[in-house]
Each structure stands twice: as structure tokens, then as C-alpha cells.
Amino acid sequence: MPLPPLQAGSCCRYSAAAPSAGGLDPTTPVHGESFSDSGDGSRVPLLRTKSVQLGDLDSALLAEVKDVLIPHERVVTHSDQVIGKGHFGVVYHGEYTDETQTRVHCAVKSLSRITELQEVEAFLREGLLMRGLHHPNVLALIGITLPPEGLPRVLLPYMRHGDLLRFVRSPQRNPTVKDLISFGLQVARGMEYLAEQKFVHRDLAARNCMLDESFTVKVADFGLARGVLDKEYYSVQQHRHARLPVKWMALESLQTYRFTSKSDVWSFGVLLWELLTRGAPPYPHVDAFDLTHFLAQGRRLPQPEYCPDSLYAVMLRCWAADPAARPTFGTLAREVEQVAAALGGDHYVQMSAAYVNLGLDAPKDATVPPEQSLPPAVPRSPGRPRPLSEPPRPT
């Protein structure tokens, strides 16, 4: 039976991170002869070796890869169906044949933007991070394939509805407030699991969460995630060339370059804000280099128009200057669930209203403390709730 056609705009959008703040140097020139144009306008030198054999890999890494290896002849990559681009390369739509001889949709992460063998190994380690993670709200690893010619590829589940940011921004969708809060609840549950597994994600944002065919959210993109084990924090100074998502970062991470589960909590607050604004960019009039000073003065993102007061209170707790004062993801999951349960009805968050009362027309140096930035009473949209899968009604 033929597979259904690829849905446009779906799956695994691995966006470039936001510009870095002062003190963070995201780019370092690398000399080479062959270059590839990246999605962010930079030019990236390519690895001179176009293929990697098993024997080329670190022996310890090789042992791990063999545990999740999928024979290359069972994998078909549709090179004409690009569904995303990331730090390492391109994400394609593909299919693989599982143990029951069933053809299954998948996303195939390939390598095209690498400079040395160590980056090939880093790419594989990123994929292996997901090997032991099993939670309904965390993206799983299908496996890794090593073609006889070419570079390794990581296979991930195919996410029909693509990334969460693109979904909530789409004018073809008309989610209700409860829909958006439900997405946030699922992210909180996935992050609660990751925190229990001693993982710090470091790049939690709507763009890095995926939606499957049943609108289940999967926390994804572990390109910056690292297992912290018994360490108290993970320092970027050990990897100073990383591109960091500055406007999603906690104040202490901007100041000290340290990341913990509590800095992920700050990012989760920004993600909630993204959802309730239908994907508005955070701090649109604050330059990334000025963000540390902006936050240190106690300024925070304003309350979105359709955001319940109780949910905005949760966001503000996520953005507490003292990391110890922030809630855990377990607490956040319970509180967000309570907010959703307390809503009196389902209301649309219209695209035209999602950017109101966010200070987008304010001067660039606008500095409004959060307690003074609450919007007026929110007008609610009439009409019956519409399932996410139902197309919008004509106006």
C-alpha cells in the first residue's frame, strides 16, 4: 500500500538560534577549501572526507552506535523532500522498514555542514542522547544508519504537524486558549521527565517542540542538551562556539554562562508566552546585547491579551531572578493543568489579536516593569470551539 504524501511544512524544523548576547561569541572562523551556505547567511567549511567508516569513529562511541544501528538498505531517504535544516545539516523525509517488514515514515537528519571528524562524532552523540529517553512528550530515537558511502544519518519519528512555533503561527489554524495551554502542559510533562533523567535541555522553545498526527507535543532538538549527571551545572565556556538562544535564556545563564534545570524553567516561561501570543517574538525591541541589563532591572515580558491572569502568574514565577524561587517542572505541570481546568470556556486566539498589548509599537528603549504592563480586560471571541483538525470557517 503506498504511503500517504508528505504534508507540506511538516516535521523537524531545526531553526538557527537567536543572536548571542554580549560576552558570548557564537562564531569562530574555520579555514577550509570547500564551503556550504547556511540558512543564517554564514558560509560553513565542509569536511574534506565525504564518507565515514565504522573504524573511523571513537571506539566507545562505536560501541554505542552499534546498539542502535539500522542497516542502510532498510532506509530510503527522499532527497527532494527537505523538511528542515539544522546546525549539522539537512533533515529529509524518509521511510524505513522495521522488524515486521512495515514501511514507516521517518525524519532523516543528515550531515552536510561539518568541518572535521569530531563533528561527525558530536552529531552521533546528539542522536544517542535520545536513545534511553522514553516518554510520550519527548521525541524518541529510531536509530542511526551508516551508508556505505556518505556520512552517518540519524532517524527520528516523523512529526506530521511539524514544529510547535510554525503550527501556532499558521493562519490556517485557529486554536483555542485551552489548546495552547494544553500544548504548554505537555511540554511541562516532557521537561519534568527530562529533569528526572538529569538532563538540561538549554534550548527549550516552541520551535524545538514537535507535533505528531494526534497533536501530541514532543520536546525535541537535543543539539544543546547535555547529560549533567551529578554536576550542578553545565558551562558554555567549555563549548564557547555554541550558538545560544539568548532571548530564551535565564538571567543567570546570560551572566554566568551556566545552565541548570531551573534555567530550563525560565525558558519554559518564554515558551508559554510564545504559545499565548501565537508565536510573537520575545522582546522584539530589545537588542540581544542589551537583554542582560534589561532583565537585571526586573523587566519581563508583558501579559499576552488572551492569557489568563493565573497563567501569567506562572510565567512570572518562571522568570524569578533567583533560580531557587522558580518552580520545578513537576509543580509547573500541576499548575498549568489547574489553569486549563479552571477556564470557563473555549475561546479562540485570533492572529489579529495575538500581537496586541505586547508593546510592539513601543519605542525601542521602552522599559515597562511587568506589574505595570498588564493589558485591559480581554474581549473573548464568540463562536463554538473548533477542533484543531477542522479548517477555519470563511469570514
CSV table of C-alpha atoms in Angstrom, one decimal:
chain,number,residue,atom,x,y,z
A,1,MET,CA,0.0,0.0,0.0
A,2,PRO,CA,1.5,3.3,-1.0
A,3,LEU,CA,2.5,5.7,1.7
A,4,PRO,CA,0.5,8.9,2.1
A,5,PRO,CA,2.0,12.1,0.6
A,6,LEU,CA,4.3,14.3,2.7
A,7,GLN,CA,2.4,17.1,4.3
A,8,ALA,CA,3.7,20.5,3.4
A,9,GLY,CA,5.5,22.4,6.1
A,10,SER,CA,5.9,19.4,8.4
A,11,CYS,CA,8.4,18.0,10.9
A,12,CYS,CA,11.6,18.8,12.4
A,13,ARG,CA,12.3,22.4,11.8
A,14,TYR,CA,15.7,23.0,13.3
A,15,SER,CA,15.9,26.7,13.4
A,16,ALA,CA,19.0,28.8,13.8
A,17,ALA,CA,19.3,30.1,17.4
A,18,ALA,CA,18.8,33.8,18.2
A,19,PRO,CA,21.8,36.2,18.1
A,20,SER,CA,24.0,35.9,21.1
A,21,ALA,CA,24.4,38.4,23.9
A,22,GLY,CA,27.5,40.4,24.9
A,23,GLY,CA,30.2,38.1,26.1
A,24,LEU,CA,29.0,35.2,24.0
A,25,ASP,CA,31.0,34.7,20.8
A,26,PRO,CA,28.8,32.3,18.6
A,27,THR,CA,31.1,32.2,15.6
A,28,THR,CA,34.7,31.4,15.1
A,29,PRO,CA,36.3,31.4,11.6
A,30,VAL,CA,37.5,28.0,10.4
A,31,HIS,CA,39.8,27.7,7.4
A,32,GLY,CA,38.9,25.3,4.6
A,33,GLU,CA,38.7,25.0,0.9
A,34,SER,CA,35.0,23.9,0.4
A,35,PHE,CA,32.1,25.8,1.8
A,36,SER,CA,28.3,25.4,2.2
A,37,ASP,CA,25.9,28.3,2.5
A,38,SER,CA,23.9,28.0,5.8
A,39,GLY,CA,20.4,29.2,6.4
A,40,ASP,CA,21.6,32.1,8.5
A,41,GLY,CA,23.7,33.6,5.8
A,42,SER,CA,27.0,32.3,7.0
A,43,ARG,CA,29.4,30.1,5.0
A,44,VAL,CA,30.4,26.9,6.6
A,45,PRO,CA,33.5,24.9,5.5
A,46,LEU,CA,32.8,21.3,4.7
A,47,LEU,CA,34.6,18.1,5.7
A,48,ARG,CA,37.1,17.1,3.1
A,49,THR,CA,36.3,13.4,3.7
A,50,LYS,CA,32.8,12.7,2.2
A,51,SER,CA,32.3,9.4,4.0
A,52,VAL,CA,33.0,7.9,7.4
A,53,GLN,CA,33.6,4.2,8.1
A,54,LEU,CA,32.9,2.4,11.3
A,55,GLY,CA,36.6,2.2,12.1
A,56,ASP,CA,36.9,6.0,11.9
A,57,LEU,CA,34.8,6.5,15.0
A,58,ASP,CA,35.9,6.6,18.6
A,59,SER,CA,35.8,3.1,20.0
A,60,ALA,CA,33.5,3.9,22.9
A,61,LEU,CA,31.1,5.8,20.6
A,62,LEU,CA,31.2,3.0,18.1
A,63,ALA,CA,30.0,0.5,20.7
A,64,GLU,CA,27.0,2.8,21.4
A,65,VAL,CA,26.2,3.3,17.8
A,66,LYS,CA,26.1,-0.4,17.1
A,67,ASP,CA,23.3,-0.8,19.6
A,68,VAL,CA,21.0,1.4,17.6
A,69,LEU,CA,22.3,0.7,14.1
A,70,ILE,CA,19.8,0.2,11.3
A,71,PRO,CA,21.0,-1.4,8.1
A,72,HIS,CA,21.3,1.2,5.4
A,73,GLU,CA,19.4,-1.0,2.9
A,74,ARG,CA,16.3,-0.7,5.1
A,75,VAL,CA,16.3,3.1,4.8
A,76,VAL,CA,15.1,5.3,1.9
A,77,THR,CA,15.8,9.0,2.0
A,78,HIS,CA,13.8,11.3,-0.2
A,79,SER,CA,16.5,13.9,-1.0
A,80,ASP,CA,13.9,16.0,-2.9
A,81,GLN,CA,11.7,16.4,0.3
A,82,VAL,CA,13.6,18.7,2.7
A,83,ILE,CA,11.6,19.2,5.9
A,84,GLY,CA,14.1,21.1,7.9
A,85,LYS,CA,17.6,22.4,8.4
A,86,GLY,CA,19.8,22.3,11.4
A,87,HIS,CA,23.3,23.0,12.8
A,88,PHE,CA,24.8,19.9,11.3
A,89,GLY,CA,22.9,19.7,8.0
A,90,VAL,CA,19.5,18.9,6.4
A,91,VAL,CA,16.5,17.0,7.6
A,92,TYR,CA,14.8,14.9,4.9
A,93,HIS,CA,11.6,13.0,4.8
A,94,GLY,CA,12.3,9.3,4.6
A,95,GLU,CA,11.0,5.7,5.2
A,96,TYR,CA,12.5,2.7,6.8
A,97,THR,CA,11.4,-0.9,7.0
A,98,ASP,CA,11.0,-2.1,10.6
A,99,GLU,CA,11.4,-5.7,12.0
A,100,THR,CA,7.9,-6.6,10.9
A,101,GLN,CA,8.6,-5.5,7.3
A,102,THR,CA,6.3,-2.5,7.7
A,103,ARG,CA,7.3,0.7,5.9
A,104,VAL,CA,7.3,3.6,8.4
A,105,HIS,CA,7.6,7.4,7.8
A,106,CYS,CA,10.6,9.0,9.5
A,107,ALA,CA,12.7,12.1,9.5
A,108,VAL,CA,16.3,11.6,8.4
A,109,LYS,CA,18.9,14.0,9.8
A,110,SER,CA,21.9,14.2,7.5
A,111,LEU,CA,25.3,15.8,7.7
A,112,SER,CA,26.3,18.5,5.3
A,113,ARG,CA,27.8,21.3,7.4
A,114,ILE,CA,30.7,19.8,9.2
A,115,THR,CA,34.4,20.6,9.3
A,116,GLU,CA,36.1,17.6,11.0
A,117,LEU,CA,35.6,14.1,12.2
A,118,GLN,CA,34.9,15.3,15.7
A,119,GLU,CA,31.7,17.0,14.5
A,120,VAL,CA,30.6,13.7,13.0
A,121,GLU,CA,31.0,12.2,16.4
A,122,ALA,CA,29.2,15.1,18.1
A,123,PHE,CA,26.3,14.6,15.6
A,124,LEU,CA,26.1,10.9,16.6
A,125,ARG,CA,26.3,11.7,20.3
A,126,GLU,CA,23.4,14.1,19.9
A,127,GLY,CA,21.3,11.3,18.4
A,128,LEU,CA,22.4,8.9,21.1
A,129,LEU,CA,21.2,11.3,23.8
A,130,MET,CA,17.6,10.2,22.9
A,131,ARG,CA,18.4,6.5,23.0
A,132,GLY,CA,17.4,6.0,26.6
A,133,LEU,CA,14.5,8.5,26.7
A,134,HIS,CA,11.0,7.1,26.8
A,135,HIS,CA,8.2,9.5,27.4
A,136,PRO,CA,5.1,10.4,25.4
A,137,ASN,CA,6.2,14.0,25.4
A,138,VAL,CA,9.8,13.5,24.4
A,139,LEU,CA,11.0,12.8,20.9
A,140,ALA,CA,12.4,9.3,20.6
A,141,LEU,CA,15.3,7.9,18.6
A,142,ILE,CA,14.5,5.4,15.9
A,143,GLY,CA,18.1,4.6,15.1
A,144,ILE,CA,21.3,5.5,13.3
A,145,THR,CA,22.3,4.4,9.8
A,146,LEU,CA,25.8,4.4,8.2
A,147,PRO,CA,25.6,4.3,4.4
A,148,PRO,CA,28.4,2.5,2.6
A,149,GLU,CA,29.3,5.9,1.1
A,150,GLY,CA,28.5,9.1,2.7
A,151,LEU,CA,28.1,10.4,6.3
A,152,PRO,CA,26.0,8.9,9.2
A,153,ARG,CA,22.3,9.7,9.4
A,154,VAL,CA,20.0,9.8,12.4
A,155,LEU,CA,16.4,8.5,12.1
A,156,LEU,CA,13.7,10.2,14.1
A,157,PRO,CA,9.9,9.8,14.2
A,158,TYR,CA,8.0,11.6,11.5
A,159,MET,CA,6.0,14.5,13.0
A,160,ARG,CA,3.1,15.2,10.7
A,161,HIS,CA,2.2,18.7,12.1
A,162,GLY,CA,5.8,20.0,12.3
A,163,ASP,CA,7.2,22.3,14.9
A,164,LEU,CA,5.0,24.0,17.5
A,165,LEU,CA,6.0,27.5,16.6
A,166,ARG,CA,5.1,27.1,12.9
A,167,PHE,CA,1.9,25.5,13.9
A,168,VAL,CA,0.6,28.2,16.2
A,169,ARG,CA,1.7,30.9,13.8
A,170,SER,CA,-0.2,29.3,10.9
A,171,PRO,CA,-3.2,31.4,9.7
A,172,GLN,CA,-4.7,28.0,8.6
A,173,ARG,CA,-5.1,27.1,12.3
A,174,ASN,CA,-7.4,28.6,14.9
A,175,PRO,CA,-6.5,27.1,18.3
A,176,THR,CA,-8.4,27.9,21.4
A,177,VAL,CA,-6.8,29.1,24.6
A,178,LYS,CA,-7.3,25.6,26.0
A,179,ASP,CA,-5.5,24.2,23.0
A,180,LEU,CA,-2.5,26.4,23.6
A,181,ILE,CA,-2.4,25.8,27.3
A,182,SER,CA,-2.6,22.1,26.6
A,183,PHE,CA,0.5,22.3,24.4
A,184,GLY,CA,2.3,24.0,27.3
A,185,LEU,CA,1.1,21.3,29.7
A,186,GLN,CA,2.5,18.6,27.5
A,187,VAL,CA,5.9,20.4,27.3
A,188,ALA,CA,6.0,20.7,31.1
A,189,ARG,CA,5.4,17.0,31.4
A,190,GLY,CA,8.1,16.2,28.9
A,191,MET,CA,10.5,18.5,30.7
A,192,GLU,CA,9.6,17.0,34.1
A,193,TYR,CA,10.8,13.7,32.7
A,194,LEU,CA,14.0,15.1,31.3
A,195,ALA,CA,14.8,16.8,34.6
A,196,GLU,CA,14.3,13.5,36.4
A,197,GLN,CA,16.7,11.9,34.0
A,198,LYS,CA,19.3,14.7,34.9
A,199,PHE,CA,19.1,16.4,31.5
A,200,VAL,CA,19.4,20.1,31.0
A,201,HIS,CA,17.9,21.0,27.6
A,202,ARG,CA,19.4,24.5,27.2
A,203,ASP,CA,17.3,25.3,24.1
A,204,LEU,CA,13.7,24.9,25.1
A,205,ALA,CA,11.5,26.9,22.8
A,206,ALA,CA,8.4,26.4,20.7
A,207,ARG,CA,10.5,25.9,17.6
A,208,ASN,CA,12.1,22.9,19.3
A,209,CYS,CA,8.9,21.1,20.1
A,210,MET,CA,7.2,18.9,17.6
A,211,LEU,CA,3.5,17.9,17.0
A,212,ASP,CA,2.6,14.4,15.8
A,213,GLU,CA,-0.5,13.3,13.9
A,214,SER,CA,-2.6,13.3,17.1
A,215,PHE,CA,-1.4,16.7,18.2
A,216,THR,CA,0.8,15.3,20.9
A,217,VAL,CA,3.7,17.6,21.7
A,218,LYS,CA,7.2,16.1,21.7
A,219,VAL,CA,10.2,18.0,23.3
A,220,ALA,CA,12.9,17.7,20.6
A,221,ASP,CA,16.2,19.2,19.3
A,222,PHE,CA,18.8,18.0,21.7
A,223,GLY,CA,21.6,19.8,19.9
A,224,LEU,CA,22.4,21.8,23.0
A,225,ALA,CA,21.2,19.3,25.6
A,226,ARG,CA,23.8,17.6,27.8
A,227,GLY,CA,23.6,15.0,30.5
A,228,VAL,CA,24.6,16.7,33.7
A,229,LEU,CA,24.7,13.5,35.9
A,230,ASP,CA,26.0,14.7,39.3
A,231,LYS,CA,27.2,18.0,38.1
A,232,GLU,CA,25.5,21.1,39.4
A,233,TYR,CA,25.6,22.9,36.1
A,234,TYR,CA,26.8,22.9,32.5
A,235,SER,CA,29.1,25.7,31.4
A,236,VAL,CA,29.1,27.1,27.9
A,237,GLN,CA,32.6,28.2,28.4
A,238,GLN,CA,33.6,24.6,27.7
A,239,HIS,CA,31.9,24.9,24.3
A,240,ARG,CA,32.3,28.6,23.6
A,241,HIS,CA,31.5,28.2,19.9
A,242,ALA,CA,27.9,27.2,20.6
A,243,ARG,CA,25.1,29.4,19.1
A,244,LEU,CA,22.9,30.2,22.1
A,245,PRO,CA,19.2,31.1,22.1
A,246,VAL,CA,19.7,34.4,24.0
A,247,LYS,CA,16.1,35.6,24.3
A,248,TRP,CA,15.0,32.3,25.8
A,249,MET,CA,17.9,32.2,28.3
A,250,ALA,CA,17.7,32.8,32.1
A,251,LEU,CA,19.2,35.9,33.6
A,252,GLU,CA,21.9,33.9,35.4
A,253,SER,CA,22.8,32.0,32.2
A,254,LEU,CA,23.4,35.3,30.4
A,255,GLN,CA,25.5,36.5,33.3
A,256,THR,CA,27.5,33.3,34.2
A,257,TYR,CA,27.1,31.0,31.2
A,258,ARG,CA,25.8,28.3,33.5
A,259,PHE,CA,22.7,26.2,32.8
A,260,THR,CA,20.6,24.1,35.2
A,261,SER,CA,17.1,22.7,35.2
A,262,LYS,CA,16.0,26.0,36.7
A,263,SER,CA,17.3,27.9,33.7
A,264,ASP,CA,15.2,25.5,31.6
A,265,VAL,CA,12.2,26.6,33.7
A,266,TRP,CA,12.9,30.2,32.7
A,267,SER,CA,12.9,29.1,29.0
A,268,PHE,CA,9.6,27.3,29.6
A,269,GLY,CA,8.0,30.5,30.8
A,270,VAL,CA,9.1,32.1,27.5
A,271,LEU,CA,7.6,29.2,25.6
A,272,LEU,CA,4.3,29.7,27.4
A,273,TRP,CA,4.4,33.3,26.3
A,274,GLU,CA,5.1,32.2,22.7
A,275,LEU,CA,2.1,30.0,22.8
A,276,LEU,CA,-0.4,32.6,24.2
A,277,THR,CA,0.8,35.1,21.6
A,278,ARG,CA,0.5,32.7,18.7
A,279,GLY,CA,4.3,32.9,18.1
A,280,ALA,CA,5.2,36.5,18.7
A,281,PRO,CA,9.0,37.1,19.0
A,282,PRO,CA,10.0,37.8,22.6
A,283,TYR,CA,11.5,41.2,23.5
A,284,PRO,CA,11.1,42.5,19.9
A,285,HIS,CA,12.5,45.9,20.7
A,286,VAL,CA,15.3,44.7,23.0
A,287,ASP,CA,18.7,44.1,21.3
A,288,ALA,CA,20.2,40.8,22.3
A,289,PHE,CA,23.3,42.6,23.6
A,290,ASP,CA,21.1,44.7,25.9
A,291,LEU,CA,18.9,41.8,27.2
A,292,THR,CA,21.0,41.1,30.3
A,293,HIS,CA,20.7,44.7,31.5
A,294,PHE,CA,17.0,44.8,30.6
A,295,LEU,CA,16.3,41.7,32.7
A,296,ALA,CA,18.6,42.6,35.6
A,297,GLN,CA,16.4,45.7,36.1
A,298,GLY,CA,13.4,43.5,36.8
A,299,ARG,CA,11.7,43.9,33.5
A,300,ARG,CA,9.9,41.0,32.0
A,301,LEU,CA,7.7,40.1,29.0
A,302,PRO,CA,4.2,41.6,29.3
A,303,GLN,CA,1.0,39.6,29.7
A,304,PRO,CA,-0.5,38.5,26.4
A,305,GLU,CA,-4.0,39.6,25.7
A,306,TYR,CA,-5.6,36.2,25.8
A,307,CYS,CA,-3.5,34.9,28.7
A,308,PRO,CA,-5.4,34.1,31.9
A,309,ASP,CA,-4.1,36.0,34.9
A,310,SER,CA,-3.3,32.7,36.6
A,311,LEU,CA,-1.1,31.5,33.8
A,312,TYR,CA,0.7,34.8,33.6
A,313,ALA,CA,1.4,34.4,37.3
A,314,VAL,CA,3.0,31.1,36.5
A,315,MET,CA,5.2,32.8,33.8
A,316,LEU,CA,6.4,35.4,36.2
A,317,ARG,CA,7.4,32.7,38.7
A,318,CYS,CA,9.4,31.0,35.9
A,319,TRP,CA,11.2,34.3,35.5
A,320,ALA,CA,12.2,34.9,39.1
A,321,ALA,CA,15.7,36.4,39.3
A,322,ASP,CA,16.6,33.8,42.0
A,323,PRO,CA,16.7,30.3,40.4
A,324,ALA,CA,15.7,28.7,43.7
A,325,ALA,CA,12.5,30.7,43.7
A,326,ARG,CA,11.4,29.1,40.4
A,327,PRO,CA,9.0,26.1,40.5
A,328,THR,CA,10.1,22.7,39.4
A,329,PHE,CA,8.7,21.2,36.2
A,330,GLY,CA,6.5,18.8,38.3
A,331,THR,CA,5.0,21.8,40.0
A,332,LEU,CA,4.6,23.6,36.7
A,333,ALA,CA,2.7,20.6,35.2
A,334,ARG,CA,0.3,20.6,38.1
A,335,GLU,CA,-0.3,24.4,38.0
A,336,VAL,CA,-0.7,24.6,34.2
A,337,GLU,CA,-3.2,21.7,34.4
A,338,GLN,CA,-5.1,23.6,37.1
A,339,VAL,CA,-5.2,26.7,34.9
A,340,ALA,CA,-6.6,24.8,32.0
A,341,ALA,CA,-9.2,23.1,34.2
A,342,ALA,CA,-10.4,26.4,35.6
A,343,LEU,CA,-11.1,28.1,32.3
A,344,GLY,CA,-14.8,28.9,31.9
A,345,GLY,CA,-15.0,28.1,28.2
A,346,ASP,CA,-13.0,27.7,25.0
A,347,HIS,CA,-12.1,30.9,23.2
A,348,TYR,CA,-10.2,31.4,20.0
A,349,VAL,CA,-6.9,33.2,20.0
A,350,GLN,CA,-7.1,35.2,16.7
A,351,MET,CA,-4.0,36.0,14.9
A,352,SER,CA,-5.0,39.7,14.6
A,353,ALA,CA,-5.3,39.9,18.4
A,354,ALA,CA,-2.3,37.8,19.3
A,355,TYR,CA,0.1,40.7,18.9
A,356,VAL,CA,-2.0,43.3,20.7
A,357,ASN,CA,-0.8,44.7,24.1
A,358,LEU,CA,2.7,43.3,23.6
A,359,GLY,CA,4.4,46.7,23.3
A,360,LEU,CA,5.3,46.0,19.7
A,361,ASP,CA,4.7,49.6,18.8
A,362,ALA,CA,6.6,51.0,21.8
A,363,PRO,CA,9.9,52.7,21.3
A,364,LYS,CA,13.0,50.5,21.3
A,365,ASP,CA,14.1,51.6,24.8
A,366,ALA,CA,10.6,51.0,26.4
A,367,THR,CA,11.1,49.8,29.9
A,368,VAL,CA,7.9,48.8,31.5
A,369,PRO,CA,8.0,46.6,34.6
A,370,PRO,CA,5.7,43.6,34.4
A,371,GLU,CA,3.4,44.8,37.2
A,372,GLN,CA,2.7,47.9,35.1
A,373,SER,CA,2.3,46.1,31.7
A,374,LEU,CA,-1.0,44.2,32.4
A,375,PRO,CA,-3.4,44.6,29.5
A,376,PRO,CA,-7.0,45.7,30.0
A,377,ALA,CA,-9.9,43.3,30.2
A,378,VAL,CA,-9.7,40.7,27.4
A,379,PRO,CA,-12.6,40.6,25.0
A,380,ARG,CA,-13.5,36.9,24.2
A,381,SER,CA,-14.2,35.7,20.7
A,382,PRO,CA,-17.7,34.3,20.2
A,383,GLY,CA,-18.5,31.0,18.4
A,384,ARG,CA,-18.3,27.4,19.1
A,385,PRO,CA,-14.9,25.7,19.8
A,386,ARG,CA,-13.4,24.1,16.7
A,387,PRO,CA,-11.2,21.1,16.7
A,388,LEU,CA,-7.6,21.7,15.6
A,389,SER,CA,-8.1,19.4,12.7
A,390,GLU,CA,-11.1,21.3,11.3
A,391,PRO,CA,-10.2,24.0,8.7
A,392,PRO,CA,-11.1,27.6,9.7
A,393,ARG,CA,-14.5,28.8,8.7
A,394,PRO,CA,-14.7,31.5,6.0
A,395,THR,CA,-15.2,35.1,7.2
